[in-house]
XYZ file of N, CA and C in Angstrom:
831
model
N -37.971 73.104 -58.701
C -38.102 72.106 -59.763
C -38.914 70.925 -59.273
N -39.929 70.528 -59.977
C -40.822 69.445 -59.538
C -40.110 68.085 -59.610
N -40.641 67.113 -58.853
C -40.038 65.782 -58.875
C -40.138 65.189 -60.250
N -41.206 65.483 -61.012
C -41.390 64.950 -62.347
C -40.271 65.462 -63.279
N -39.974 66.769 -63.125
C -38.927 67.374 -63.956
C -37.561 66.803 -63.579
N -37.309 66.626 -62.289
C -36.022 65.982 -61.853
C -35.870 64.590 -62.462
N -36.943 63.828 -62.414
C -36.857 62.456 -62.996
C -36.629 62.506 -64.485
N -37.269 63.450 -65.146
C -37.109 63.600 -66.588
C -35.627 63.888 -66.916
N -35.012 64.802 -66.169
C -33.606 65.149 -66.418
C -32.701 63.999 -66.130
N -33.017 63.245 -65.060
C -32.202 62.056 -64.757
C -32.297 61.016 -65.879
N -33.479 60.810 -66.408
C -33.635 59.854 -67.546
C -32.922 60.353 -68.748
N -32.906 61.691 -68.961
C -32.235 62.259 -70.118
C -30.700 62.008 -69.967
N -30.200 62.250 -68.802
C -28.757 62.033 -68.587
C -28.374 60.574 -68.827
N -29.282 59.689 -68.418
C -28.962 58.253 -68.565
C -28.856 57.870 -70.014
N -29.587 58.599 -70.890
C -29.554 58.274 -72.327
C -28.407 58.921 -73.080
N -27.757 59.899 -72.478
C -26.715 60.653 -73.188
C -25.536 59.780 -73.578
N -25.017 58.999 -72.627
C -23.796 58.220 -72.940
C -24.046 57.192 -74.031
N -25.259 56.667 -74.098
C -25.547 55.686 -75.142
C -25.451 56.279 -76.532
N -25.614 57.624 -76.662
C -25.569 58.212 -77.965
C -24.158 58.081 -78.605
N -23.160 57.874 -77.790
C -21.787 57.929 -78.302
C -21.297 56.594 -78.854
N -22.144 55.569 -78.840
C -21.830 54.356 -79.634
C -21.744 54.819 -81.063
N -20.788 54.326 -81.827
C -20.462 54.891 -83.166
C -21.696 54.942 -84.072
N -22.516 53.852 -84.093
C -23.677 53.848 -84.976
C -24.735 54.830 -84.518
N -24.944 54.886 -83.192
C -25.986 55.803 -82.662
C -25.549 57.257 -82.833
N -24.246 57.512 -82.736
C -23.781 58.906 -82.855
C -24.068 59.431 -84.237
N -23.827 58.661 -85.263
C -24.087 59.136 -86.627
C -25.594 59.299 -86.842
N -26.386 58.374 -86.292
C -27.844 58.494 -86.393
C -28.327 59.766 -85.677
N -27.722 60.044 -84.509
C -28.106 61.259 -83.802
C -27.732 62.510 -84.578
N -26.557 62.532 -85.217
C -26.133 63.698 -85.986
C -27.089 63.842 -87.221
N -27.514 62.778 -87.820
C -28.513 62.867 -88.870
C -29.768 63.614 -88.372
N -30.178 63.154 -87.171
C -31.361 63.759 -86.525
C -31.108 65.214 -86.215
N -29.924 65.543 -85.703
C -29.604 66.890 -85.362
C -29.645 67.832 -86.551
N -29.326 67.336 -87.722
C -29.334 68.156 -88.908
C -30.753 68.700 -89.197
N -31.771 68.020 -88.655
C -33.143 68.475 -88.827
C -33.604 69.330 -87.616
N -32.915 69.262 -86.501
C -33.353 69.920 -85.271
C -32.272 70.814 -84.653
N -31.412 71.411 -85.488
C -30.332 72.208 -84.931
C -30.807 73.475 -84.219
N -32.101 73.826 -84.450
C -32.591 75.038 -83.805
C -32.855 74.825 -82.313
N -32.967 73.555 -81.881
C -33.288 73.249 -80.502
C -32.020 73.160 -79.628
N -32.271 73.283 -78.322
C -31.120 73.146 -77.395
C -30.610 71.697 -77.409
N -29.429 71.497 -76.900
C -28.882 70.168 -76.846
C -29.736 69.188 -76.061
N -30.196 69.630 -74.919
C -31.049 68.755 -74.099
C -32.304 68.340 -74.820
N -32.915 69.318 -75.532
C -34.183 68.993 -76.206
C -33.992 68.168 -77.466
N -32.875 68.348 -78.179
C -32.653 67.488 -79.324
C -32.464 66.049 -78.905
N -31.738 65.899 -77.801
C -31.533 64.514 -77.269
C -32.852 63.962 -76.799
N -33.658 64.769 -76.122
C -34.952 64.297 -75.580
C -35.853 63.847 -76.726
N -35.947 64.675 -77.765
C -36.822 64.289 -78.921
C -36.291 63.045 -79.596
N -34.972 62.945 -79.765
C -34.375 61.763 -80.438
C -34.620 60.509 -79.649
N -34.462 60.561 -78.324
C -34.611 59.367 -77.527
C -36.073 58.898 -77.522
N -37.019 59.842 -77.564
C -38.438 59.483 -77.498
C -39.032 59.135 -78.905
N -38.554 59.856 -79.944
C -39.104 59.610 -81.263
C -38.030 59.877 -82.303
N -37.139 58.896 -82.519
C -36.004 59.094 -83.433
C -36.378 59.303 -84.861
N -37.611 58.997 -85.251
C -38.054 59.229 -86.628
C -38.641 60.627 -86.850
N -38.698 61.430 -85.797
C -39.339 62.770 -85.918
C -38.620 63.574 -87.017
N -39.416 64.404 -87.692
C -38.844 65.236 -88.740
C -39.202 66.708 -88.556
N -40.308 67.015 -87.937
C -40.720 68.400 -87.698
C -41.640 68.429 -86.500
N -41.312 69.131 -85.452
C -42.118 69.157 -84.235
C -42.621 70.587 -83.965
N -43.776 70.613 -83.280
C -44.318 71.868 -82.798
C -45.291 71.555 -81.660
N -45.673 72.583 -80.924
C -46.630 72.393 -79.833
C -48.034 72.156 -80.404
N -48.923 71.719 -79.547
C -50.340 71.475 -79.932
C -50.940 72.740 -80.565
N -50.717 73.883 -79.908
C -51.320 75.148 -80.383
C -50.629 75.633 -81.662
N -49.306 75.391 -81.787
C -48.600 75.806 -82.981
C -49.091 75.037 -84.198
N -49.343 73.735 -84.037
C -49.900 72.967 -85.147
C -51.252 73.492 -85.554
N -52.067 73.872 -84.570
C -53.407 74.415 -84.925
C -53.264 75.734 -85.759
N -52.300 76.553 -85.356
C -52.078 77.788 -86.098
C -51.587 77.510 -87.506
N -50.933 76.366 -87.749
C -50.474 75.956 -89.046
C -51.561 75.257 -89.871
N -52.744 75.098 -89.286
C -53.824 74.418 -89.983
C -53.825 72.929 -89.868
N -53.106 72.416 -88.833
C -53.059 70.956 -88.651
C -53.500 70.667 -87.220
N -54.049 69.445 -87.017
C -54.485 69.029 -85.690
C -53.808 67.727 -85.296
N -53.514 67.659 -84.007
C -52.912 66.409 -83.472
C -53.953 65.295 -83.509
N -53.556 64.152 -83.999
C -54.465 63.012 -84.113
C -54.889 62.529 -82.721
N -56.112 62.060 -82.642
C -56.616 61.557 -81.364
C -55.781 60.394 -80.871
N -55.460 60.411 -79.602
C -54.711 59.322 -79.015
C -53.184 59.425 -79.072
N -52.686 60.453 -79.770
C -51.230 60.615 -79.886
C -50.668 61.130 -78.555
N -49.516 60.640 -78.207
C -48.808 61.083 -76.975
C -47.729 62.129 -77.331
N -47.679 63.186 -76.546
C -46.703 64.230 -76.789
C -45.279 63.830 -76.473
N -44.338 64.509 -77.101
C -42.915 64.328 -76.878
C -42.501 65.306 -75.740
N -41.945 64.801 -74.674
C -41.571 65.681 -73.560
C -40.303 66.487 -73.862
N -40.365 67.764 -73.650
C -39.167 68.622 -73.713
C -39.146 69.563 -72.493
N -38.068 70.281 -72.351
C -37.980 71.254 -71.269
C -38.260 72.657 -71.834
N -39.090 73.399 -71.152
C -39.403 74.756 -71.568
C -39.084 75.713 -70.413
N -38.555 76.919 -70.735
C -38.153 77.827 -69.639
C -39.306 78.603 -69.089
N -39.194 79.017 -67.847
C -40.135 79.935 -67.236
C -39.380 80.732 -66.187
N -39.946 81.864 -65.824
C -39.335 82.741 -64.828
C -39.852 82.456 -63.448
N -38.911 82.261 -62.505
C -39.259 82.011 -61.102
C -38.957 83.255 -60.314
N -39.882 83.702 -59.467
C -39.647 84.863 -58.602
C -39.409 84.393 -57.158
N -38.274 84.789 -56.610
C -37.912 84.475 -55.216
C -37.941 85.743 -54.392
N -38.439 85.677 -53.203
C -38.516 86.809 -52.303
C -37.511 86.644 -51.162
N -36.584 87.584 -51.024
C -35.591 87.518 -49.979
C -36.298 87.750 -48.614
N -36.162 86.784 -47.702
C -36.852 86.882 -46.439
C -36.387 88.075 -45.614
N -35.152 88.495 -45.774
C -34.625 89.599 -44.915
C -34.983 90.953 -45.513
N -34.839 91.123 -46.788
C -35.011 92.417 -47.413
C -36.329 92.605 -48.134
N -36.991 91.489 -48.428
C -38.229 91.587 -49.204
C -37.988 91.809 -50.685
N -36.717 91.876 -51.072
C -36.398 92.054 -52.484
C -36.805 90.848 -53.311
N -37.377 91.138 -54.491
C -37.835 90.107 -55.401
C -36.704 89.855 -56.449
N -36.266 88.629 -56.526
C -35.257 88.259 -57.535
C -35.847 87.282 -58.489
N -35.425 87.404 -59.732
C -35.926 86.477 -60.775
C -34.801 85.535 -61.199
N -35.186 84.287 -61.465
C -34.248 83.323 -62.002
C -34.958 82.463 -63.034
N -34.159 81.768 -63.795
C -34.702 80.955 -64.852
C -34.960 79.536 -64.323
N -36.158 79.022 -64.568
C -36.498 77.662 -64.226
C -36.978 76.905 -65.459
N -37.200 75.626 -65.327
C -37.652 74.805 -66.423
C -38.778 73.898 -66.010
N -39.687 73.646 -66.914
C -40.775 72.698 -66.645
C -40.954 71.813 -67.898
N -41.685 70.727 -67.734
C -41.879 69.830 -68.860
C -43.004 70.381 -69.742
N -42.767 70.399 -71.035
C -43.781 70.795 -72.008
C -43.830 69.694 -73.072
N -44.790 69.790 -73.960
C -44.996 68.716 -74.907
C -45.063 69.246 -76.339
N -44.437 68.497 -77.213
C -44.555 68.845 -78.638
C -44.945 67.555 -79.402
N -45.309 67.732 -80.681
C -45.730 66.618 -81.484
C -45.080 66.659 -82.840
N -44.740 65.507 -83.373
C -44.152 65.382 -84.699
C -45.253 65.559 -85.749
N -44.849 66.037 -86.932
C -45.822 66.204 -88.027
C -46.540 64.900 -88.343
N -45.884 63.754 -88.161
C -46.512 62.474 -88.430
C -47.635 62.171 -87.469
N -47.752 62.918 -86.376
C -48.786 62.767 -85.379
C -49.957 63.690 -85.662
N -49.924 64.397 -86.765
C -50.948 65.391 -87.095
C -51.505 65.102 -88.474
N -52.665 65.753 -88.738
C -53.182 65.753 -90.141
C -53.839 67.107 -90.329
N -54.099 67.419 -91.619
C -54.668 68.693 -91.957
C -54.023 69.344 -93.138
N -53.874 70.623 -93.131
C -53.348 71.414 -94.268
C -51.936 71.006 -94.583
N -51.658 70.858 -95.908
C -50.293 70.545 -96.342
C -49.342 71.631 -95.980
N -48.133 71.282 -95.614
C -47.101 72.202 -95.262
C -46.234 72.549 -96.474
N -45.747 73.770 -96.591
C -44.837 74.072 -97.724
C -43.574 73.267 -97.611
N -43.066 72.805 -98.740
C -41.835 72.004 -98.723
C -40.621 72.931 -98.742
N -39.592 72.565 -98.005
C -38.366 73.298 -97.966
C -37.534 73.008 -99.224
N -36.479 73.791 -99.472
C -35.628 73.511 -100.641
C -34.927 72.164 -100.510
N -34.900 71.452 -101.584
C -34.250 70.125 -101.565
C -32.905 70.222 -102.284
N -31.876 69.688 -101.638
C -30.556 69.626 -102.240
C -30.093 68.209 -102.257
N -29.492 67.743 -103.313
C -28.791 66.476 -103.342
C -27.496 66.684 -104.036
N -26.471 66.940 -103.289
C -25.173 67.367 -103.845
C -24.173 66.266 -103.847
N -23.416 66.231 -104.919
C -22.401 65.136 -105.068
C -21.042 65.750 -105.162
N -20.132 65.185 -105.952
C -18.784 65.671 -106.040
C -18.690 67.111 -106.500
N -19.538 67.456 -107.483
C -19.668 68.879 -107.834
C -20.910 69.376 -107.120
N -20.856 70.582 -106.657
C -21.889 71.077 -105.750
C -22.809 72.048 -106.473
N -24.127 71.716 -106.550
C -25.070 72.637 -107.097
C -25.128 73.884 -106.181
N -25.076 75.059 -106.770
C -25.125 76.253 -105.972
C -23.817 76.480 -105.224
N -22.731 75.970 -105.734
C -21.432 76.014 -105.015
C -21.054 77.460 -104.665
N -21.205 78.373 -105.559
C -20.771 79.767 -105.309
C -21.526 80.362 -104.166
N -22.844 80.150 -104.076
C -23.626 80.648 -103.002
C -23.225 80.041 -101.683
N -23.033 78.727 -101.686
C -22.630 78.060 -100.445
C -21.268 78.529 -99.981
N -20.341 78.603 -100.926
C -18.996 79.036 -100.592
C -18.992 80.475 -100.068
N -19.704 81.351 -100.707
C -19.751 82.769 -100.285
C -20.364 82.881 -98.869
N -21.391 82.040 -98.592
C -22.018 82.053 -97.274
C -21.037 81.595 -96.185
N -20.265 80.563 -96.488
C -19.275 80.073 -95.507
C -18.195 81.137 -95.294
N -17.771 81.848 -96.322
C -16.798 82.912 -96.136
C -17.368 84.014 -95.215
N -18.655 84.314 -95.387
C -19.273 85.344 -94.594
C -19.437 84.951 -93.139
N -19.788 83.658 -92.858
C -20.012 83.240 -91.497
C -18.736 82.927 -90.729
N -17.646 82.701 -91.444
C -16.375 82.335 -90.782
C -15.884 83.547 -89.930
N -15.424 83.273 -88.699
C -14.908 84.373 -87.884
C -13.533 84.832 -88.240
N -12.891 84.116 -89.159
C -11.535 84.496 -89.621
C -11.494 84.380 -91.126
N -10.529 85.079 -91.798
C -10.433 84.975 -93.260
C -10.168 83.514 -93.716
N -10.711 83.194 -94.902
C -10.491 81.889 -95.477
C -9.838 82.086 -96.849
N -8.761 81.394 -97.109
C -8.101 81.465 -98.411
C -7.896 80.098 -98.991
N -7.836 79.999 -100.278
C -7.569 78.755 -100.996
C -6.193 78.887 -101.624
N -5.262 78.051 -101.282
C -3.906 78.181 -101.739
C -3.193 76.822 -101.653
N -2.037 76.652 -102.320
C -1.295 75.403 -102.209
C -0.808 75.186 -100.786
N -0.861 73.932 -100.360
C -0.332 73.548 -99.018
C 0.785 72.558 -99.277
N 1.996 72.947 -98.919
C 3.138 72.134 -99.277
C 3.854 71.478 -98.058
N 3.488 71.935 -96.877
C 4.215 71.477 -95.695
C 3.507 70.374 -94.910
N 2.345 69.914 -95.388
C 1.615 68.824 -94.761
C 0.626 68.247 -95.780
N 0.001 67.111 -95.409
C -0.950 66.456 -96.317
C -2.393 66.830 -96.051
N -2.635 67.733 -95.089
C -3.971 68.067 -94.763
C -4.715 68.799 -95.894
N -6.010 68.627 -95.903
C -6.838 69.390 -96.918
C -7.048 70.820 -96.499
N -6.759 71.120 -95.268
C -6.872 72.491 -94.804
C -6.534 72.595 -93.345
N -6.412 73.815 -92.840
C -6.081 73.984 -91.404
C -6.540 75.340 -90.955
N -6.734 75.431 -89.632
C -7.036 76.712 -88.976
C -5.796 77.102 -88.181
N -5.233 78.260 -88.482
C -4.027 78.748 -87.819
C -4.394 79.636 -86.646
N -4.098 79.141 -85.417
C -4.314 79.993 -84.231
C -3.471 81.222 -84.249
N -2.210 81.057 -84.658
C -1.280 82.179 -84.636
C -1.640 83.285 -85.625
N -2.045 82.901 -86.841
C -2.343 83.871 -87.870
C -3.790 84.230 -87.939
N -4.635 83.487 -87.173
C -6.080 83.699 -87.179
C -6.610 83.707 -88.623
N -6.392 82.605 -89.298
C -6.941 82.434 -90.666
C -7.089 80.954 -90.966
N -7.894 80.641 -91.967
C -8.108 79.290 -92.429
C -7.553 79.188 -93.808
N -6.811 78.087 -94.081
C -6.275 77.839 -95.379
C -6.862 76.490 -95.881
N -7.389 76.513 -97.106
C -7.962 75.320 -97.756
C -7.066 74.981 -98.947
N -6.742 73.732 -99.052
C -5.840 73.276 -100.158
C -6.403 73.581 -101.500
N -5.612 74.178 -102.372
C -6.028 74.476 -103.752
C -6.161 73.144 -104.512
N -7.141 73.092 -105.397
C -7.287 71.918 -106.243
C -8.267 70.912 -105.722
N -8.880 71.078 -104.560
C -9.869 70.134 -104.042
C -11.137 70.203 -104.857
N -11.828 69.078 -104.975
C -13.146 69.058 -105.549
C -14.103 69.944 -104.717
N -15.118 70.471 -105.352
C -16.013 71.394 -104.652
C -16.574 70.811 -103.363
N -17.025 69.579 -103.389
C -17.597 68.966 -102.184
C -16.562 68.867 -101.084
N -15.344 68.452 -101.397
C -14.302 68.336 -100.390
C -13.901 69.702 -99.840
N -13.905 70.706 -100.737
C -13.583 72.016 -100.283
C -14.611 72.566 -99.296
N -15.879 72.328 -99.535
C -16.929 72.780 -98.614
C -16.836 72.075 -97.309
N -16.670 70.723 -97.329
C -16.588 69.940 -96.101
C -15.399 70.390 -95.243
N -14.260 70.575 -95.917
C -13.061 70.978 -95.168
C -13.244 72.385 -94.556
N -13.835 73.295 -95.331
C -14.042 74.647 -94.815
C -14.971 74.647 -93.572
N -16.046 73.858 -93.621
C -16.955 73.815 -92.471
C -16.215 73.259 -91.227
N -15.436 72.237 -91.418
C -14.673 71.656 -90.326
C -13.731 72.701 -89.695
N -13.001 73.427 -90.546
C -12.095 74.402 -90.014
C -12.773 75.636 -89.430
N -13.908 76.033 -89.979
C -14.721 77.112 -89.413
C -15.182 76.732 -88.024
N -15.572 75.495 -87.852
C -15.995 75.017 -86.517
C -14.831 75.136 -85.511
N -13.629 74.748 -85.948
C -12.448 74.931 -85.111
C -12.263 76.411 -84.722
N -12.399 77.278 -85.712
C -12.173 78.739 -85.453
C -13.218 79.265 -84.467
N -14.461 78.759 -84.547
C -15.525 79.250 -83.669
C -15.348 78.703 -82.270
N -14.950 77.464 -82.147
C -14.894 76.777 -80.822
C -13.574 76.804 -80.122
N -12.462 76.830 -80.910
C -11.178 76.521 -80.308
C -10.157 77.654 -80.395
N -10.569 78.809 -80.818
C -9.647 79.950 -80.815
C -9.309 80.340 -79.354
N -8.221 81.035 -79.215
C -7.816 81.478 -77.837
C -8.945 82.305 -77.235
N -9.325 81.909 -76.026
C -10.400 82.616 -75.366
C -11.761 82.066 -75.637
N -11.920 81.162 -76.615
C -13.191 80.522 -76.928
C -13.570 79.508 -75.886
N -14.839 79.145 -75.823
C -15.314 78.287 -74.733
C -14.674 76.909 -74.684
N -14.240 76.392 -75.847
C -13.610 75.065 -75.889
C -12.139 75.129 -76.214
N -11.525 76.265 -76.004
C -10.088 76.449 -76.365
C -9.182 75.493 -75.648
N -9.520 75.051 -74.441
C -8.643 74.167 -73.686
C -8.990 72.693 -73.854
N -9.915 72.385 -74.739
C -10.269 70.986 -74.966
C -9.022 70.220 -75.557
N -8.955 68.926 -75.220
C -7.880 68.138 -75.764
C -8.090 67.936 -77.266
N -7.011 67.509 -77.976
C -7.032 67.404 -79.416
C -8.180 66.501 -79.903
N -8.339 65.331 -79.282
C -9.377 64.381 -79.750
C -10.769 64.971 -79.590
N -10.986 65.711 -78.492
C -12.281 66.352 -78.289
C -12.545 67.412 -79.344
N -11.513 68.191 -79.621
C -11.655 69.245 -80.658
C -12.023 68.621 -82.002
N -11.402 67.511 -82.330
C -11.675 66.870 -83.633
C -13.079 66.285 -83.671
N -13.525 65.677 -82.585
C -14.889 65.149 -82.533
C -15.893 66.287 -82.739
N -15.647 67.404 -82.036
C -16.601 68.529 -82.122
C -16.616 69.110 -83.533
N -15.448 69.353 -84.126
C -15.373 69.972 -85.447
C -15.956 69.047 -86.534
N -15.617 67.769 -86.474
C -16.093 66.838 -87.482
C -17.622 66.606 -87.316
N -18.121 66.635 -86.115
C -19.552 66.458 -85.915
C -20.318 67.665 -86.414
N -19.796 68.884 -86.208
C -20.423 70.083 -86.760
C -20.400 69.990 -88.269
N -19.281 69.627 -88.848
C -19.217 69.533 -90.323
C -20.229 68.536 -90.850
N -20.379 67.412 -90.176
C -21.359 66.422 -90.635
C -22.775 66.962 -90.566
N -23.138 67.593 -89.450
C -24.510 68.133 -89.316
C -24.789 69.162 -90.384
N -23.873 70.122 -90.574
C -24.103 71.177 -91.563
C -24.175 70.587 -92.977
N -23.277 69.687 -93.316
C -23.328 69.069 -94.642
C -24.637 68.292 -94.846
N -25.027 67.578 -93.836
C -26.272 66.817 -93.928
C -27.454 67.749 -94.109
N -27.515 68.832 -93.370
C -28.635 69.767 -93.451
C -28.672 70.432 -94.845
N -27.500 70.643 -95.453
C -27.450 71.269 -96.782
C -27.645 70.263 -97.909
N -27.721 68.986 -97.571
C -27.945 67.979 -98.583
C -26.706 67.450 -99.239
N -25.558 67.691 -98.674
C -24.327 67.184 -99.260
C -24.151 65.700 -98.979
N -23.395 65.035 -99.828
C -23.099 63.622 -99.636
C -22.243 63.424 -98.415
N -22.765 62.681 -97.411
C -22.013 62.445 -96.168
C -21.628 61.004 -95.998
N -21.691 60.226 -97.056
C -21.490 58.763 -96.923
C -20.066 58.395 -96.491
N -19.109 59.283 -96.702
C -17.716 58.942 -96.387
C -17.386 59.307 -94.928
N -18.304 59.869 -94.153
C -18.019 60.188 -92.788
C -18.052 58.896 -91.948
N -17.103 58.762 -91.006
C -17.082 57.637 -90.122
C -16.812 58.149 -88.736
N -17.585 57.575 -87.764
C -17.418 58.016 -86.372
C -17.132 56.817 -85.482
N -16.429 55.807 -86.020
C -16.113 54.653 -85.240
C -15.262 54.962 -84.020
N -14.503 56.042 -84.053
C -13.629 56.418 -82.959
C -14.334 57.078 -81.811
N -15.619 57.505 -82.020
C -16.298 58.318 -81.006
C -16.535 57.524 -79.716
N -16.869 56.230 -79.869
C -17.153 55.381 -78.687
C -15.906 55.331 -77.765
N -14.756 55.137 -78.351
C -13.519 55.135 -77.549
C -13.221 56.462 -76.927
N -13.448 57.507 -77.652
C -13.195 58.884 -77.149
C -14.082 59.175 -75.948
N -15.337 58.735 -75.982
C -16.282 59.095 -74.935
C -16.170 58.250 -73.689
N -15.486 57.082 -73.800
C -15.497 56.118 -72.756
C -15.014 56.657 -71.412
N -13.966 57.508 -71.420
C -13.385 57.999 -70.163
C -13.820 59.434 -69.866
N -14.862 59.929 -70.570
C -15.301 61.294 -70.371
C -16.418 61.326 -69.304
N -16.394 62.321 -68.444
C -17.483 62.546 -67.481
C -18.737 62.975 -68.241
N -19.898 62.669 -67.657
C -21.187 63.050 -68.300
C -21.253 64.568 -68.582
N -20.749 65.354 -67.626
C -20.776 66.790 -67.777
C -19.996 67.225 -68.997
N -18.839 66.601 -69.262
C -18.030 66.939 -70.437
C -18.701 66.525 -71.721
N -19.360 65.346 -71.700
C -20.063 64.904 -72.899
C -21.196 65.871 -73.239
N -21.943 66.269 -72.226
C -23.079 67.175 -72.432
C -22.577 68.514 -72.939
N -21.400 68.969 -72.413
C -20.823 70.238 -72.893
C -20.472 70.169 -74.380
N -19.892 69.021 -74.797
C -19.566 68.865 -76.218
C -20.824 68.838 -77.082
N -21.860 68.158 -76.605
C -23.116 68.096 -77.334
C -23.664 69.510 -77.514
N -23.618 70.278 -76.444
C -24.141 71.658 -76.501
C -23.366 72.482 -77.514
N -22.040 72.358 -77.495
C -21.231 73.084 -78.497
C -21.528 72.700 -79.908
N -21.700 71.414 -80.145
C -22.022 70.928 -81.499
C -23.324 71.491 -81.981
N -24.332 71.425 -81.114
C -25.683 71.936 -81.462
C -25.617 73.422 -81.822
N -25.041 74.207 -80.897
C -25.048 75.656 -81.106
C -24.183 76.125 -82.272
N -23.037 75.455 -82.487
C -22.164 75.854 -83.590
C -22.785 75.448 -84.919
N -23.397 74.273 -84.997
C -24.094 73.884 -86.199
C -25.208 74.876 -86.565
N -25.962 75.235 -85.521
C -27.102 76.198 -85.763
C -26.565 77.534 -86.200
N -25.449 78.003 -85.621
C -24.893 79.290 -85.979
C -24.503 79.340 -87.446
N -23.878 78.231 -87.947
C -23.474 78.196 -89.337
C -24.717 78.065 -90.242
N -25.629 77.186 -89.900
C -26.815 76.962 -90.744
C -27.736 78.168 -90.797
N -27.732 78.980 -89.716
C -28.545 80.165 -89.719
C -28.164 81.121 -90.848
N -26.893 81.088 -91.222
C -26.409 81.987 -92.291
C -26.977 81.614 -93.628
N -27.473 80.387 -93.768
C -28.048 79.942 -95.043
C -29.556 80.225 -95.150
N -30.146 80.757 -94.065
C -31.595 80.959 -94.026
C -31.915 82.423 -94.266
N -33.016 82.700 -94.969
C -33.483 84.076 -95.048
C -33.759 84.597 -93.657
N -33.506 85.882 -93.422
C -33.609 86.426 -92.078
C -34.977 86.224 -91.487
N -36.047 86.273 -92.325
C -37.382 86.183 -91.775
C -37.631 84.749 -91.245
N -36.812 83.762 -91.686
C -37.009 82.394 -91.210
C -36.381 82.133 -89.851
N -35.643 83.134 -89.334
C -34.990 82.941 -88.062
C -35.887 83.305 -86.855
N -37.063 83.821 -87.140
C -37.994 84.162 -86.045
C -38.595 82.859 -85.482
N -38.908 82.877 -84.240
C -39.515 81.682 -83.646
C -38.583 80.588 -83.295
N -37.289 80.861 -83.328
C -36.322 79.807 -82.978
C -36.357 79.556 -81.502
N -36.038 78.325 -81.140
C -36.011 78.012 -79.726
C -34.806 78.710 -79.081
N -35.027 79.416 -77.995
C -33.959 80.197 -77.370
C -33.592 79.684 -75.981
N -34.313 78.703 -75.507
C -34.042 78.256 -74.124
C -32.708 77.518 -74.059
N -32.140 77.521 -72.867
C -30.913 76.806 -72.630
C -31.189 75.395 -72.114
N -32.434 74.947 -72.239
C -32.808 73.649 -71.694
C -31.998 72.537 -72.289
């Protein structure tokens, strides 16, 4: 790894903890709803360098789309994977490992040229346009069965049962609240089931992860997210090691992307960023 790449990663780490201030966290999740296809490190990198970015691509990718980077624009640094070949001094055996180097991308605002096709626009309120399609997609992507039924033993809008491996959503909720609650509980089922990568996380960490995933997915789908509050995140993160914070960020990015991928036509999933950078 080059000295430049090491410095870049150190600068990236230095910016991570600042994200967890309550106002910055919500802003970052807004940003993530547009960039869920990217790795956690690269979404943070793009956000820290250009928080207003809306669509990024490499210099050559923009040219293929019929757009050119404007003269004088500076690229956004990200990490790109490459294969490193090591030769064993004793056996001569060649082994391959994954390495990373700095690459550059540019936001659409840094380019001009051919107009880009507009994506579908959603502005959903208490009643949800396309509710049946959204609900059916959530049922399909959930790793456990989801049912809507009366909940009499608690005041929760829904819950994920580890023991029964199912999700229950309170009957009678407005469409928007039902969708929000379902996404939150699906995130729990994906991340916190027995044997899952975050199964041993403490309760507050599990709630931050699930609520953040729900916010990102709702935001990406165009649902009203004005009632979300993350004032507690700053206190939660204060005593967490950097490694743990980055692990939570990675989980939030990957789980949000996994759910949102289910809403995309299969042909739109090609060309997704696959690096672990």
